Short mmCIF file of C-alpha atoms in Angstrom, two decimals:
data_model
loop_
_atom_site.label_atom_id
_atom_site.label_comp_id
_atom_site.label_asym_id
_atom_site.label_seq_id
_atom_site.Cartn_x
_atom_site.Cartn_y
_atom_site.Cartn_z
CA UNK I 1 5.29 -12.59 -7.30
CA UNK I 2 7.59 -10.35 -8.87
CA UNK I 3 7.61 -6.56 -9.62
CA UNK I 4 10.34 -3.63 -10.02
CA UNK I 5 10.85 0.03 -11.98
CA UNK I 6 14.01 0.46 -13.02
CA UNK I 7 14.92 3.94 -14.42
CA UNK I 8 17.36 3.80 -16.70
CA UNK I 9 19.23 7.25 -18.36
CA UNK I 10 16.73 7.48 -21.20
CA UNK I 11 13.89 4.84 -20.43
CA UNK I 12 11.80 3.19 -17.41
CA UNK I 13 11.67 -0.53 -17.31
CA UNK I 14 8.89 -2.34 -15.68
CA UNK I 15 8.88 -6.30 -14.81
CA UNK I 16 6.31 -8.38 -13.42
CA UNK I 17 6.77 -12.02 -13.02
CA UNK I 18 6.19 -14.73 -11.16
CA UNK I 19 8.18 -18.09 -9.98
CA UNK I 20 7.30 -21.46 -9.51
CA UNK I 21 6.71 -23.03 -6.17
CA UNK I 22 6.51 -21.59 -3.08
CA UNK I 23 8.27 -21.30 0.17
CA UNK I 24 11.97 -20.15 1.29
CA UNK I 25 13.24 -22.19 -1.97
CA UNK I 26 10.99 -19.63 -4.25
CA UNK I 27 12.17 -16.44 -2.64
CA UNK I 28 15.63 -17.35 -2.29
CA UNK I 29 15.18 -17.77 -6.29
CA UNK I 30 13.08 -14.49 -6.91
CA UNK I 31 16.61 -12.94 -4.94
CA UNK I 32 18.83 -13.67 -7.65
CA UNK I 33 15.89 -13.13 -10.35
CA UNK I 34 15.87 -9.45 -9.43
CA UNK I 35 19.88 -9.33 -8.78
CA UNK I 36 20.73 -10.52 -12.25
CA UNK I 37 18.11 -8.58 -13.72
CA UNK I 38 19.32 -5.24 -12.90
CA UNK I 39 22.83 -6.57 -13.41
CA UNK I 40 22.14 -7.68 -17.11
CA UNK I 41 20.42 -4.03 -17.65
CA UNK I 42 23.77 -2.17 -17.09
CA UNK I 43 25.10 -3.90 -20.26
CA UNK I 44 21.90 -4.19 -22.58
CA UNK I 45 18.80 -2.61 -23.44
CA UNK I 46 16.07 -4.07 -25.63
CA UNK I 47 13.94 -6.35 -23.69
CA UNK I 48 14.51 -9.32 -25.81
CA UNK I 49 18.52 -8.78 -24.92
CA UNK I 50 17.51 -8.73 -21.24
CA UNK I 51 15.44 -11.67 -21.13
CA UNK I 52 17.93 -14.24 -23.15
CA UNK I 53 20.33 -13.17 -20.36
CA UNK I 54 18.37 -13.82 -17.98
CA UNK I 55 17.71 -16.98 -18.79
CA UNK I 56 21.11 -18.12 -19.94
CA UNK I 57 22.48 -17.48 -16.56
CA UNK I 58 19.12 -18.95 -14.41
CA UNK I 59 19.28 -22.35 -16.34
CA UNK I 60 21.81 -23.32 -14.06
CA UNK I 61 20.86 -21.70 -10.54
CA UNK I 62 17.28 -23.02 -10.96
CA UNK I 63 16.31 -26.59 -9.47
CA UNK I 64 15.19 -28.85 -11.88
CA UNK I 65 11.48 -28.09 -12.49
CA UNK I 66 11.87 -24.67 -11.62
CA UNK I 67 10.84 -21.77 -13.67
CA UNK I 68 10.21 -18.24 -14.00
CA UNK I 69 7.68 -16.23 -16.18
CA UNK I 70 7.99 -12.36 -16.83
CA UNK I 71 6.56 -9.50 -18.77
CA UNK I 72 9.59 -6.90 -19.40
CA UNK I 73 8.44 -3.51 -20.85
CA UNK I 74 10.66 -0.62 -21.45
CA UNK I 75 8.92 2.75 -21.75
CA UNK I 76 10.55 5.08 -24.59
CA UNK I 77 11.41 8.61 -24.71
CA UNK I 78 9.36 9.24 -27.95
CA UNK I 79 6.22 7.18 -25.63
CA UNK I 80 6.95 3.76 -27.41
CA UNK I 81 6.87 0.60 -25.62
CA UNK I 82 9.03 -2.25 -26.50
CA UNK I 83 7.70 -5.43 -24.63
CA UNK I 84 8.83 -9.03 -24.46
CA UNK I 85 7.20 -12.18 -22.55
CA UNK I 86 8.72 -15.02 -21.49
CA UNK I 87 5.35 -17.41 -20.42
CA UNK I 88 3.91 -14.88 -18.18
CA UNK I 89 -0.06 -13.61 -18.35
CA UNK I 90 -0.70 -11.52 -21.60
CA UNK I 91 -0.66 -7.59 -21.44
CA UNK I 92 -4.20 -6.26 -21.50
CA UNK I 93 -3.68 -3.28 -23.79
CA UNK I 94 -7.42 -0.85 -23.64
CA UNK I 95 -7.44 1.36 -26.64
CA UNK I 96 -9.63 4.46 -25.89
CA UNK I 97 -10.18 4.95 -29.72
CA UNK I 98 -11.31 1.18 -30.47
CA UNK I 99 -13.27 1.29 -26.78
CA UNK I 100 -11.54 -2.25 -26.40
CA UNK I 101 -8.98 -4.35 -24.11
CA UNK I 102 -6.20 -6.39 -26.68
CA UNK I 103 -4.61 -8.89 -25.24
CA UNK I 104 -0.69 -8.00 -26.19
CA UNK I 105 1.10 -12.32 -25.81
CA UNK I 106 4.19 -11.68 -27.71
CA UNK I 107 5.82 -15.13 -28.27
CA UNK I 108 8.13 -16.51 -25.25
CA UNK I 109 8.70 -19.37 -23.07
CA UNK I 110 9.30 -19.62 -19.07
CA UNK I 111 12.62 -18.89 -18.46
CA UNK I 112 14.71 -21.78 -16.90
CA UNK I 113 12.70 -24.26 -19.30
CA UNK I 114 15.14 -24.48 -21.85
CA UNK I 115 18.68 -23.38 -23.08
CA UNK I 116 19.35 -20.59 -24.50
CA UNK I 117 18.75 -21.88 -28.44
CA UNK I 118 15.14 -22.70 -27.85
CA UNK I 119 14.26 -20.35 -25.29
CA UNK I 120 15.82 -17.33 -28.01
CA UNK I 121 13.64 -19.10 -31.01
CA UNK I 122 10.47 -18.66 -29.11
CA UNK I 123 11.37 -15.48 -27.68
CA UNK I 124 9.38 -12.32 -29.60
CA UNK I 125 9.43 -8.76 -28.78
CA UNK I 126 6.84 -6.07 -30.00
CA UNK I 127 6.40 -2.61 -30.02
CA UNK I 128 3.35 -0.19 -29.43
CA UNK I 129 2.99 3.16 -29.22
CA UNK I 130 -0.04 4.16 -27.11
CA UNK I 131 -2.53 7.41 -27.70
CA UNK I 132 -4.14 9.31 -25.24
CA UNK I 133 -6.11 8.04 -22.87
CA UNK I 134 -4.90 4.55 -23.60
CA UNK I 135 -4.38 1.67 -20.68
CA UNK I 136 -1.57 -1.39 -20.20
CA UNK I 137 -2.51 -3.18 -16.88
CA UNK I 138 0.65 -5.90 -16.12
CA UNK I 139 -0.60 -8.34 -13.68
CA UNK I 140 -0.09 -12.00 -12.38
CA UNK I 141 -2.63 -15.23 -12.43
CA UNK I 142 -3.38 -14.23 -8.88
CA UNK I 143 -5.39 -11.78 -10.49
CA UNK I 144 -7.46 -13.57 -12.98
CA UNK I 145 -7.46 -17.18 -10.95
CA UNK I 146 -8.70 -15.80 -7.61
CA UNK I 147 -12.00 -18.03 -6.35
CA UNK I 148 -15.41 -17.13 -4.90
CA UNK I 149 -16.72 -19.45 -2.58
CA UNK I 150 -17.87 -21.33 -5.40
CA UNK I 151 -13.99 -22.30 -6.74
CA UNK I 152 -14.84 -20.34 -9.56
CA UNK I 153 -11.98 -18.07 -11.26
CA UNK I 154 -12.58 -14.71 -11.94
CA UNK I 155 -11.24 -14.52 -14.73
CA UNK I 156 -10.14 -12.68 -17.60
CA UNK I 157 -13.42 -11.38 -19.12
CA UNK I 158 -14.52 -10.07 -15.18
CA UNK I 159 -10.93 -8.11 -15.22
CA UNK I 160 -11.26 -6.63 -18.89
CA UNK I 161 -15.22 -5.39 -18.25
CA UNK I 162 -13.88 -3.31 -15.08
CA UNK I 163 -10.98 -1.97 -17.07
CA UNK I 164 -13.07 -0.95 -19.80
CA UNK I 165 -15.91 0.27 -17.27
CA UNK I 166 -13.36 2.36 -15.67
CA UNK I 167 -11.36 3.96 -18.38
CA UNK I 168 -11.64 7.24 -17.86
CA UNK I 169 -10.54 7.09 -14.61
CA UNK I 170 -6.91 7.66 -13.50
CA UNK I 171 -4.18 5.03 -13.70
CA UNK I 172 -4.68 4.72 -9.45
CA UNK I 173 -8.63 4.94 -10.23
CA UNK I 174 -8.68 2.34 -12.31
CA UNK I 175 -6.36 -0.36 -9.99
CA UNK I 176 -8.67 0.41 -6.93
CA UNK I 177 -11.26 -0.21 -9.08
CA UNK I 178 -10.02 -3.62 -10.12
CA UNK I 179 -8.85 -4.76 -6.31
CA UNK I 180 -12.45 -3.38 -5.25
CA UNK I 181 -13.87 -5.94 -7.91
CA UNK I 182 -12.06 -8.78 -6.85
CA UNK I 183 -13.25 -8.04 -2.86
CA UNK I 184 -16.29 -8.32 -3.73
CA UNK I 185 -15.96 -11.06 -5.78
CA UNK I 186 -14.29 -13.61 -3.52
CA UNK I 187 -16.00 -12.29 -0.13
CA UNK I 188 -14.29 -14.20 2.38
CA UNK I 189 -12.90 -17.30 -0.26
CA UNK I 190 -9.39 -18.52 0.65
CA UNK I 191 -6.60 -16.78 -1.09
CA UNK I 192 -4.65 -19.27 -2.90
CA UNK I 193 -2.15 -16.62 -4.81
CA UNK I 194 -0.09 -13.28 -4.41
CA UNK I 195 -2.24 -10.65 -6.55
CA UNK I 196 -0.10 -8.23 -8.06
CA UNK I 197 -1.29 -5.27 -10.34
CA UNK I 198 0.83 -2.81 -12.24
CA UNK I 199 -1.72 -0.27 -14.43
CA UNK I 200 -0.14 2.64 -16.29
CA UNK I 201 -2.26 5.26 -18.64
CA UNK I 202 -0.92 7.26 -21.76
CA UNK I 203 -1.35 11.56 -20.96
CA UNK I 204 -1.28 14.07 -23.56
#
């Protein structure tokens, strides 16, 4: 798994990804993921930008089958946030004045799947601008596909009840929370995948 902060003059950027495969091959790749990244944001901004570049210049480092999903985010002076996907887990999005988690998929593909005509075609950014009290928790399947003894996922539902459940705690209240969860659900299951957690909440 994959996760950085990169302040920029007027914005923070936030990634979360994850590569295929596993091994010395994987990290060696998840190197030059987060080398090229903060290369490519010296020259543009909007997350959309950031991602075609990304994968224009991966297509040809990657082995064949190789590929790498991401959720890019920049955070906005005026508290917008601009936010493009290429195949990674959805965004859950909690609005504290619908008392509800949105899943926030913006269109994309896995970059390293396809050239860059494709790849840009599918490729959607949004923007949202969050309200007090509000939630965006960035994570990886390692989250939502980690097993109790039972080889059952925990899944997506499991992760949006505890977010909800724990809304009005802080942004470091509410992760605990969601690690605690998934201790107690897996006991002493295997771990089959990095779990990686990124949870940020809106102030007045």
């Amino acid at each position: 798994d994959y996760f950085d902060f990169i302040a920029k003059e007027n914005n923070l950027i936030i990634a979360i990804g994850d590569i295929s495969g596993k091994g010395m091959a994987a990290a060696i790749h998840m190197v030059q993921v987060q080398a090229l990244l903060r290369h490519i944001l010296d020259s543009y901004s909007s997350p959309k930008e950031v991602l075609s570049q990304l994968n224009e210049n991966l297509i040809g480092l990657f082995r064949p089958g190789t590929f790498f999903t991401i959720n890019l985010a920049s955070i906005n002076p005026d508290g917008s946030v601009q936010l493009c996907r290429a195949g990674h887990p959805p965004v859950i999005y909690f609005s504290c004045r619908e008392d509800k988690c949105i899943n926030l998929t913006p269109k994309g593909i896995g970059i390293g799947l396809s050239k860059n005509g494709l790849f840009n075609n599918c490729l959607e950014e949004i923007t949202i601008t969050p309200e007090q009290g509000d939630i965006l928790i960035f994570f990886t399947d390692g989250i939502t596909e980690a097993m109790n003894n039972y080889l059952t996922e925990y899944g997506e539902d499991r992760l949006k009840y505890v977010i909800k459940n724990n809304a009005t705690k802080s942004a470091q209240g509410i992760k605990s929370s969601i690690i605690d969860s998934i201790k107690r659900y897996t006991t002493d299951a295997p771990v089959y995948d990095d779990i990686t957690l990124i949870v940020l909440k809106k102030k007045s």
